XYZ file of C-alpha atoms in Angstrom:
190
model
C -9.879 -2.328 -16.569
C -7.153 -1.209 -18.962
C -7.901 -0.267 -22.568
C -5.696 -0.890 -25.618
C -3.830 2.408 -25.105
C -2.933 1.451 -21.524
C -5.362 3.896 -19.918
C -7.110 2.627 -16.816
C -10.870 3.010 -16.830
C -13.733 1.756 -14.728
C -15.688 -1.276 -15.925
C -19.196 -0.413 -17.050
C -20.832 -1.294 -13.724
C -18.248 0.846 -11.911
C -18.930 3.737 -14.294
C -22.661 3.432 -13.753
C -22.307 3.294 -9.967
C -19.796 6.155 -9.873
C -22.172 8.309 -11.887
C -25.107 7.276 -9.704
C -23.131 8.085 -6.525
C -21.716 11.338 -7.903
C -18.080 10.188 -7.844
C -15.743 12.131 -10.137
C -13.917 9.663 -12.413
C -11.972 12.131 -14.512
C -8.263 11.229 -14.909
C -5.781 12.739 -12.470
C -2.186 13.762 -13.113
C 0.007 11.072 -11.558
C 3.338 12.536 -12.634
C 4.150 13.721 -9.098
C 3.587 10.347 -7.453
C 6.685 8.537 -6.169
C 7.874 5.398 -7.915
C 7.351 2.341 -5.715
C 10.408 1.416 -3.680
C 10.171 -0.911 -0.685
C 12.649 1.300 1.196
C 9.793 3.818 1.502
C 8.412 1.453 4.146
C 11.639 1.001 6.148
C 11.486 2.334 9.702
C 14.892 3.953 9.154
C 17.121 4.303 6.108
C 20.426 2.436 5.795
C 22.557 3.942 8.608
C 25.864 3.071 6.890
C 25.230 3.320 3.140
C 27.987 1.797 1.029
C 26.458 0.845 -2.321
C 23.346 0.706 -4.482
C 20.530 -1.044 -2.597
C 18.737 -1.643 -5.899
C 21.656 -3.614 -7.399
C 20.629 -6.943 -8.925
C 20.852 -10.172 -6.956
C 19.727 -11.735 -3.713
C 20.209 -10.111 -0.337
C 22.641 -11.814 1.994
C 24.532 -11.125 5.206
C 28.098 -12.024 6.103
C 29.291 -11.968 9.718
C 33.068 -11.976 10.176
C 33.744 -13.338 13.645
C 37.463 -12.513 13.418
C 36.714 -8.889 12.455
C 33.570 -8.579 14.625
C 31.891 -7.000 11.608
C 28.721 -7.571 9.610
C 28.497 -6.961 5.860
C 25.128 -6.672 4.078
C 25.049 -7.380 0.343
C 22.593 -6.897 -2.495
C 23.909 -9.460 -4.993
C 27.635 -8.686 -5.240
C 27.202 -5.094 -4.039
C 28.158 -4.248 -0.456
C 25.366 -1.962 0.748
C 26.190 -1.608 4.446
C 28.576 -2.676 7.198
C 28.772 -2.332 10.978
C 30.711 -3.563 13.983
C 28.993 -6.373 15.935
C 29.502 -8.400 19.092
C 29.399 -12.196 18.692
C 29.600 -15.016 21.246
C 32.231 -15.475 23.901
C 33.505 -18.896 25.014
C 31.978 -21.260 25.846
C 29.065 -19.829 23.802
C 30.832 -19.107 20.515
C 28.648 -18.035 17.610
C 28.050 -21.045 15.373
C 29.841 -20.845 12.028
C 28.342 -21.914 8.710
C 25.710 -20.930 6.182
C 22.251 -20.302 7.632
C 19.092 -18.424 6.679
C 16.860 -15.992 8.555
C 14.158 -18.403 9.706
C 12.079 -16.443 12.197
C 11.701 -12.722 12.972
C 10.312 -10.920 16.012
C 10.115 -7.151 16.425
C 10.736 -7.571 20.147
C 11.147 -10.502 22.533
C 12.514 -11.388 25.953
C 15.608 -13.612 25.993
C 15.908 -15.813 29.043
C 17.976 -18.807 29.999
C 20.294 -20.491 32.466
C 24.094 -20.680 32.413
C 26.256 -23.189 34.295
C 29.262 -22.338 36.474
C 31.439 -22.037 33.315
C 29.026 -19.587 31.671
C 27.738 -22.176 29.147
C 24.076 -21.688 28.262
C 22.418 -24.928 29.408
C 18.750 -23.989 29.049
C 16.656 -21.451 27.199
C 13.488 -19.972 28.626
C 12.864 -20.216 32.356
C 14.985 -23.402 32.574
C 12.578 -24.917 35.077
C 14.334 -27.582 37.094
C 17.817 -26.537 35.905
C 20.496 -25.485 38.394
C 22.580 -22.509 37.346
C 22.563 -18.758 36.948
C 19.481 -17.325 35.243
C 19.566 -14.434 32.818
C 16.637 -12.404 31.548
C 17.007 -9.654 28.949
C 13.697 -7.873 28.346
C 12.435 -6.413 25.077
C 15.332 -7.391 22.802
C 14.597 -5.483 19.565
C 14.546 -6.599 15.918
C 15.390 -10.279 16.404
C 16.173 -12.451 13.360
C 16.861 -16.094 14.305
C 19.177 -17.805 11.839
C 19.952 -21.268 13.271
C 18.382 -23.966 15.430
C 20.530 -23.069 18.453
C 18.398 -19.926 18.957
C 21.210 -17.659 17.767
C 19.995 -14.465 16.195
C 20.956 -11.124 14.754
C 19.397 -8.506 17.052
C 19.708 -5.048 18.517
C 21.618 -4.649 21.789
C 20.640 -1.701 23.998
C 22.597 -2.957 27.028
C 26.074 -2.223 25.696
C 27.920 -0.069 23.189
C 31.042 -2.193 22.943
C 30.585 -3.367 19.349
C 33.725 -4.828 17.836
C 34.264 -6.998 20.940
C 32.710 -10.452 21.504
C 30.157 -10.204 24.332
C 27.152 -12.468 23.711
C 25.776 -15.932 24.482
C 26.205 -16.739 20.772
C 23.933 -14.176 19.142
C 25.172 -11.398 16.871
C 24.590 -8.142 18.775
C 23.962 -5.134 16.524
C 23.802 -1.379 17.100
C 20.136 -0.407 17.393
C 19.982 1.587 14.146
C 21.528 -1.242 12.119
C 19.263 -3.854 13.734
C 16.219 -1.776 12.805
C 17.387 -1.362 9.205
C 18.344 -5.040 8.720
C 15.045 -6.231 10.203
C 13.150 -4.319 7.496
C 15.655 -5.034 4.710
C 16.240 -8.792 5.151
C 13.224 -10.997 4.404
C 12.753 -14.485 5.798
C 15.146 -16.829 4.006
C 17.970 -14.276 3.715
C 21.303 -16.131 3.784
C 23.500 -15.496 6.828
C 27.098 -16.671 6.419
């Protein structure tokens, strides 16, 4: 409980039990403790710091298909940017305003493409004729639309800045790790 001066003390039953159990309840100096900051729990720190991550406002992500670049914002403050690889025809990355709707630390991405390279089935595509693909252990996946397009890490290439995907937004591994921790469900993706 907290007294009128703001000091935290044990309730009477807690004091009695602490005394009975021999637990020291004398105050401790907390001046050396860190101030809470959710970034303390990030797997990695922002790999491309640009601005103040504690700026006011909602977090949001902009993907420029023409520039093949992602911009991460805290309110109106650009906090990070990176090159990406978006979809190639006929699997262009869908344009519009979306939100991070589902996150997976790691997943397999499988599907079937037709003779033109168009994705015609996701998953094992049972009963579908075409060319299967199967990418194992895709890291830090954040689905943002109902066409199964996602922001995610890409370990199979290092050609960021060039469209290369089936519609997803491929990210360098360090940026994918950071964004996965930084962007909660519901984060706007434009």
